[in-house]
Amino acid sequence: MSTYFKKILFFFPAMLLMSCDPAHSIYLINNTDNKAKIKFNLNSKIPNYRLNEISKDSIVFNLNQKDTAEIYYGIGTWNEKEIDEISKSIKNIEIETNDIKTVYKTQNSISNLLNKKKEGFWWKTKIIIEIN
């Protein structure tokens, strides 16, 4: 085996592991057969740069059946510190369908929701909230 080929075999996996941070987002997926409404009421006392790019007081998604929405959160991965910061900047999250309305009212319940919904193979780059 040539020296050149050995170098490629060594450096290629290393390059994959050292690549730049991936993008991370919050995905909202309506798995119901009806419309769903997701509302993030924001805490104006504790602003969050990414959320406040969208709105200063609330962010509302009206999703048709089998529809998806995304809140792009920039480069990085979801860690507990970042989720804690987001949870502090959200007063509550309301998820409403024709049959049910669920409200996450406390920072602890919002943090638990976001932490439980983290996904990703090597890095936790997605928070996927599915409405069923």
JSON list of C-alpha atoms in Angstrom, two decimals:
[
{"chain": "A", "resi": 1, "resn": "MET", "atom": "CA", "xyz": [0.00, 0.00, 0.00]},
{"chain": "A", "resi": 2, "resn": "SER", "atom": "CA", "xyz": [1.39, 3.37, -0.95]},
{"chain": "A", "resi": 3, "resn": "THR", "atom": "CA", "xyz": [2.30, 6.03, 1.60]},
{"chain": "A", "resi": 4, "resn": "TYR", "atom": "CA", "xyz": [-0.13, 8.43, -0.07]},
{"chain": "A", "resi": 5, "resn": "PHE", "atom": "CA", "xyz": [-3.03, 5.99, 0.34]},
{"chain": "A", "resi": 6, "resn": "LYS", "atom": "CA", "xyz": [-2.11, 5.36, 4.02]},
{"chain": "A", "resi": 7, "resn": "LYS", "atom": "CA", "xyz": [-2.21, 9.09, 4.68]},
{"chain": "A", "resi": 8, "resn": "ILE", "atom": "CA", "xyz": [-5.66, 9.34, 3.11]},
{"chain": "A", "resi": 9, "resn": "LEU", "atom": "CA", "xyz": [-6.93, 6.43, 5.22]},
{"chain": "A", "resi": 10, "resn": "PHE", "atom": "CA", "xyz": [-5.60, 8.10, 8.36]},
{"chain": "A", "resi": 11, "resn": "PHE", "atom": "CA", "xyz": [-6.62, 11.72, 7.72]},
{"chain": "A", "resi": 12, "resn": "PHE", "atom": "CA", "xyz": [-10.07, 11.21, 6.18]},
{"chain": "A", "resi": 13, "resn": "PRO", "atom": "CA", "xyz": [-11.72, 9.84, 9.36]},
{"chain": "A", "resi": 14, "resn": "ALA", "atom": "CA", "xyz": [-9.85, 12.46, 11.42]},
{"chain": "A", "resi": 15, "resn": "MET", "atom": "CA", "xyz": [-11.19, 15.23, 9.17]},
{"chain": "A", "resi": 16, "resn": "LEU", "atom": "CA", "xyz": [-14.75, 13.96, 9.63]},
{"chain": "A", "resi": 17, "resn": "LEU", "atom": "CA", "xyz": [-14.39, 14.08, 13.40]},
{"chain": "A", "resi": 18, "resn": "MET", "atom": "CA", "xyz": [-12.81, 17.54, 13.41]},
{"chain": "A", "resi": 19, "resn": "SER", "atom": "CA", "xyz": [-15.28, 19.21, 11.07]},
{"chain": "A", "resi": 20, "resn": "CYS", "atom": "CA", "xyz": [-16.94, 22.47, 12.05]},
{"chain": "A", "resi": 21, "resn": "ASP", "atom": "CA", "xyz": [-19.99, 22.58, 14.26]},
{"chain": "A", "resi": 22, "resn": "PRO", "atom": "CA", "xyz": [-23.22, 21.47, 12.60]},
{"chain": "A", "resi": 23, "resn": "ALA", "atom": "CA", "xyz": [-26.35, 23.59, 12.44]},
{"chain": "A", "resi": 24, "resn": "HIS", "atom": "CA", "xyz": [-28.96, 22.96, 15.12]},
{"chain": "A", "resi": 25, "resn": "SER", "atom": "CA", "xyz": [-32.69, 23.62, 15.09]},
{"chain": "A", "resi": 26, "resn": "ILE", "atom": "CA", "xyz": [-36.01, 23.04, 16.79]},
{"chain": "A", "resi": 27, "resn": "TYR", "atom": "CA", "xyz": [-38.46, 21.15, 14.57]},
{"chain": "A", "resi": 28, "resn": "LEU", "atom": "CA", "xyz": [-42.22, 21.12, 15.12]},
{"chain": "A", "resi": 29, "resn": "ILE", "atom": "CA", "xyz": [-44.04, 18.29, 13.37]},
{"chain": "A", "resi": 30, "resn": "ASN", "atom": "CA", "xyz": [-47.82, 18.00, 13.17]},
{"chain": "A", "resi": 31, "resn": "ASN", "atom": "CA", "xyz": [-48.57, 14.28, 12.90]},
{"chain": "A", "resi": 32, "resn": "THR", "atom": "CA", "xyz": [-52.31, 14.78, 13.30]},
{"chain": "A", "resi": 33, "resn": "ASP", "atom": "CA", "xyz": [-54.96, 14.82, 10.60]},
{"chain": "A", "resi": 34, "resn": "ASN", "atom": "CA", "xyz": [-56.01, 18.34, 11.66]},
{"chain": "A", "resi": 35, "resn": "LYS", "atom": "CA", "xyz": [-54.45, 21.73, 12.11]},
{"chain": "A", "resi": 36, "resn": "ALA", "atom": "CA", "xyz": [-52.22, 22.34, 15.12]},
{"chain": "A", "resi": 37, "resn": "LYS", "atom": "CA", "xyz": [-51.12, 25.58, 16.75]},
{"chain": "A", "resi": 38, "resn": "ILE", "atom": "CA", "xyz": [-47.83, 25.93, 18.62]},
{"chain": "A", "resi": 39, "resn": "LYS", "atom": "CA", "xyz": [-47.18, 29.16, 20.47]},
{"chain": "A", "resi": 40, "resn": "PHE", "atom": "CA", "xyz": [-44.00, 30.20, 22.26]},
{"chain": "A", "resi": 41, "resn": "ASN", "atom": "CA", "xyz": [-44.75, 33.09, 24.63]},
{"chain": "A", "resi": 42, "resn": "LEU", "atom": "CA", "xyz": [-41.43, 34.83, 25.20]},
{"chain": "A", "resi": 43, "resn": "ASN", "atom": "CA", "xyz": [-40.13, 36.33, 28.43]},
{"chain": "A", "resi": 44, "resn": "SER", "atom": "CA", "xyz": [-39.23, 39.95, 27.64]},
{"chain": "A", "resi": 45, "resn": "LYS", "atom": "CA", "xyz": [-37.15, 40.19, 30.83]},
{"chain": "A", "resi": 46, "resn": "ILE", "atom": "CA", "xyz": [-34.75, 37.48, 29.63]},
{"chain": "A", "resi": 47, "resn": "PRO", "atom": "CA", "xyz": [-34.28, 37.97, 25.89]},
{"chain": "A", "resi": 48, "resn": "ASN", "atom": "CA", "xyz": [-32.82, 35.29, 23.65]},
{"chain": "A", "resi": 49, "resn": "TYR", "atom": "CA", "xyz": [-31.05, 36.46, 20.50]},
{"chain": "A", "resi": 50, "resn": "ARG", "atom": "CA", "xyz": [-32.31, 33.73, 18.14]},
{"chain": "A", "resi": 51, "resn": "LEU", "atom": "CA", "xyz": [-35.90, 33.78, 19.36]},
{"chain": "A", "resi": 52, "resn": "ASN", "atom": "CA", "xyz": [-36.03, 37.58, 19.41]},
{"chain": "A", "resi": 53, "resn": "GLU", "atom": "CA", "xyz": [-34.92, 37.64, 15.76]},
{"chain": "A", "resi": 54, "resn": "ILE", "atom": "CA", "xyz": [-38.34, 36.17, 15.02]},
{"chain": "A", "resi": 55, "resn": "SER", "atom": "CA", "xyz": [-40.45, 38.11, 17.52]},
{"chain": "A", "resi": 56, "resn": "LYS", "atom": "CA", "xyz": [-40.24, 40.12, 20.73]},
{"chain": "A", "resi": 57, "resn": "ASP", "atom": "CA", "xyz": [-43.32, 38.69, 22.48]},
{"chain": "A", "resi": 58, "resn": "SER", "atom": "CA", "xyz": [-44.54, 35.42, 20.93]},
{"chain": "A", "resi": 59, "resn": "ILE", "atom": "CA", "xyz": [-43.88, 33.03, 18.08]},
{"chain": "A", "resi": 60, "resn": "VAL", "atom": "CA", "xyz": [-46.89, 31.22, 16.61]},
{"chain": "A", "resi": 61, "resn": "PHE", "atom": "CA", "xyz": [-46.90, 28.34, 14.15]},
{"chain": "A", "resi": 62, "resn": "ASN", "atom": "CA", "xyz": [-50.19, 27.23, 12.59]},
{"chain": "A", "resi": 63, "resn": "LEU", "atom": "CA", "xyz": [-49.34, 23.87, 11.07]},
{"chain": "A", "resi": 64, "resn": "ASN", "atom": "CA", "xyz": [-51.60, 22.09, 8.62]},
{"chain": "A", "resi": 65, "resn": "GLN", "atom": "CA", "xyz": [-51.92, 18.34, 8.87]},
{"chain": "A", "resi": 66, "resn": "LYS", "atom": "CA", "xyz": [-48.63, 16.49, 8.39]},
{"chain": "A", "resi": 67, "resn": "ASP", "atom": "CA", "xyz": [-46.78, 19.82, 8.21]},
{"chain": "A", "resi": 68, "resn": "THR", "atom": "CA", "xyz": [-43.40, 20.81, 9.72]},
{"chain": "A", "resi": 69, "resn": "ALA", "atom": "CA", "xyz": [-41.90, 24.08, 10.95]},
{"chain": "A", "resi": 70, "resn": "GLU", "atom": "CA", "xyz": [-38.35, 24.90, 12.00]},
{"chain": "A", "resi": 71, "resn": "ILE", "atom": "CA", "xyz": [-36.69, 27.40, 14.29]},
{"chain": "A", "resi": 72, "resn": "TYR", "atom": "CA", "xyz": [-33.12, 27.60, 13.05]},
{"chain": "A", "resi": 73, "resn": "TYR", "atom": "CA", "xyz": [-30.79, 28.14, 15.96]},
{"chain": "A", "resi": 74, "resn": "GLY", "atom": "CA", "xyz": [-27.44, 28.65, 14.27]},
{"chain": "A", "resi": 75, "resn": "ILE", "atom": "CA", "xyz": [-24.26, 26.64, 14.50]},
{"chain": "A", "resi": 76, "resn": "GLY", "atom": "CA", "xyz": [-23.61, 24.32, 17.44]},
{"chain": "A", "resi": 77, "resn": "THR", "atom": "CA", "xyz": [-25.20, 21.46, 19.32]},
{"chain": "A", "resi": 78, "resn": "TRP", "atom": "CA", "xyz": [-27.88, 21.30, 22.00]},
{"chain": "A", "resi": 79, "resn": "ASN", "atom": "CA", "xyz": [-26.35, 21.13, 25.44]},
{"chain": "A", "resi": 80, "resn": "GLU", "atom": "CA", "xyz": [-27.94, 21.58, 28.84]},
{"chain": "A", "resi": 81, "resn": "LYS", "atom": "CA", "xyz": [-26.62, 25.14, 29.25]},
{"chain": "A", "resi": 82, "resn": "GLU", "atom": "CA", "xyz": [-28.14, 26.31, 25.98]},
{"chain": "A", "resi": 83, "resn": "ILE", "atom": "CA", "xyz": [-31.45, 24.60, 26.69]},
{"chain": "A", "resi": 84, "resn": "ASP", "atom": "CA", "xyz": [-31.49, 26.18, 30.15]},
{"chain": "A", "resi": 85, "resn": "GLU", "atom": "CA", "xyz": [-30.96, 29.62, 28.57]},
{"chain": "A", "resi": 86, "resn": "ILE", "atom": "CA", "xyz": [-33.80, 29.05, 26.09]},
{"chain": "A", "resi": 87, "resn": "SER", "atom": "CA", "xyz": [-36.10, 27.79, 28.84]},
{"chain": "A", "resi": 88, "resn": "LYS", "atom": "CA", "xyz": [-35.54, 30.97, 30.83]},
{"chain": "A", "resi": 89, "resn": "SER", "atom": "CA", "xyz": [-36.42, 33.12, 27.83]},
{"chain": "A", "resi": 90, "resn": "ILE", "atom": "CA", "xyz": [-39.76, 31.35, 27.20]},
{"chain": "A", "resi": 91, "resn": "LYS", "atom": "CA", "xyz": [-42.73, 32.08, 29.51]},
{"chain": "A", "resi": 92, "resn": "ASN", "atom": "CA", "xyz": [-44.68, 29.08, 28.24]},
{"chain": "A", "resi": 93, "resn": "ILE", "atom": "CA", "xyz": [-45.27, 26.82, 25.27]},
{"chain": "A", "resi": 94, "resn": "GLU", "atom": "CA", "xyz": [-48.83, 26.11, 24.13]},
{"chain": "A", "resi": 95, "resn": "ILE", "atom": "CA", "xyz": [-49.57, 23.16, 21.84]},
{"chain": "A", "resi": 96, "resn": "GLU", "atom": "CA", "xyz": [-53.16, 23.01, 20.65]},
{"chain": "A", "resi": 97, "resn": "THR", "atom": "CA", "xyz": [-55.06, 20.65, 18.37]},
{"chain": "A", "resi": 98, "resn": "ASN", "atom": "CA", "xyz": [-58.81, 20.23, 17.80]},
{"chain": "A", "resi": 99, "resn": "ASP", "atom": "CA", "xyz": [-59.01, 17.91, 20.80]},
{"chain": "A", "resi": 100, "resn": "ILE", "atom": "CA", "xyz": [-56.28, 18.88, 23.26]},
{"chain": "A", "resi": 101, "resn": "LYS", "atom": "CA", "xyz": [-54.41, 21.91, 24.51]},
{"chain": "A", "resi": 102, "resn": "THR", "atom": "CA", "xyz": [-51.16, 21.32, 26.39]},
{"chain": "A", "resi": 103, "resn": "VAL", "atom": "CA", "xyz": [-49.35, 24.16, 28.12]},
{"chain": "A", "resi": 104, "resn": "TYR", "atom": "CA", "xyz": [-45.80, 23.94, 29.45]},
{"chain": "A", "resi": 105, "resn": "LYS", "atom": "CA", "xyz": [-45.86, 26.71, 32.06]},
{"chain": "A", "resi": 106, "resn": "THR", "atom": "CA", "xyz": [-42.65, 26.52, 34.05]},
{"chain": "A", "resi": 107, "resn": "GLN", "atom": "CA", "xyz": [-39.00, 26.81, 33.12]},
{"chain": "A", "resi": 108, "resn": "ASN", "atom": "CA", "xyz": [-38.51, 23.28, 34.47]},
{"chain": "A", "resi": 109, "resn": "SER", "atom": "CA", "xyz": [-41.28, 21.77, 32.31]},
{"chain": "A", "resi": 110, "resn": "ILE", "atom": "CA", "xyz": [-40.01, 23.61, 29.20]},
{"chain": "A", "resi": 111, "resn": "SER", "atom": "CA", "xyz": [-36.44, 22.50, 29.89]},
{"chain": "A", "resi": 112, "resn": "ASN", "atom": "CA", "xyz": [-37.57, 18.89, 30.40]},
{"chain": "A", "resi": 113, "resn": "LEU", "atom": "CA", "xyz": [-39.55, 18.94, 27.15]},
{"chain": "A", "resi": 114, "resn": "LEU", "atom": "CA", "xyz": [-36.62, 20.29, 25.13]},
{"chain": "A", "resi": 115, "resn": "ASN", "atom": "CA", "xyz": [-34.06, 17.96, 26.74]},
{"chain": "A", "resi": 116, "resn": "LYS", "atom": "CA", "xyz": [-36.23, 14.87, 26.16]},
{"chain": "A", "resi": 117, "resn": "LYS", "atom": "CA", "xyz": [-36.70, 15.75, 22.50]},
{"chain": "A", "resi": 118, "resn": "LYS", "atom": "CA", "xyz": [-32.99, 16.15, 21.63]},
{"chain": "A", "resi": 119, "resn": "GLU", "atom": "CA", "xyz": [-31.86, 13.92, 18.78]},
{"chain": "A", "resi": 120, "resn": "GLY", "atom": "CA", "xyz": [-28.74, 13.29, 16.79]},
{"chain": "A", "resi": 121, "resn": "PHE", "atom": "CA", "xyz": [-26.27, 10.55, 16.03]},
{"chain": "A", "resi": 122, "resn": "TRP", "atom": "CA", "xyz": [-22.95, 11.97, 17.24]},
{"chain": "A", "resi": 123, "resn": "TRP", "atom": "CA", "xyz": [-24.10, 15.44, 18.16]},
{"chain": "A", "resi": 124, "resn": "LYS", "atom": "CA", "xyz": [-27.47, 16.48, 19.49]},
{"chain": "A", "resi": 125, "resn": "THR", "atom": "CA", "xyz": [-28.36, 18.87, 16.67]},
{"chain": "A", "resi": 126, "resn": "LYS", "atom": "CA", "xyz": [-32.13, 18.55, 16.60]},
{"chain": "A", "resi": 127, "resn": "ILE", "atom": "CA", "xyz": [-34.97, 19.07, 19.01]},
{"chain": "A", "resi": 128, "resn": "ILE", "atom": "CA", "xyz": [-38.01, 17.43, 17.45]},
{"chain": "A", "resi": 129, "resn": "ILE", "atom": "CA", "xyz": [-41.40, 18.16, 19.02]},
{"chain": "A", "resi": 130, "resn": "GLU", "atom": "CA", "xyz": [-44.06, 15.96, 17.46]},
{"chain": "A", "resi": 131, "resn": "ILE", "atom": "CA", "xyz": [-47.74, 16.73, 17.85]},
{"chain": "A", "resi": 132, "resn": "ASN", "atom": "CA", "xyz": [-49.76, 13.53, 17.81]}
]
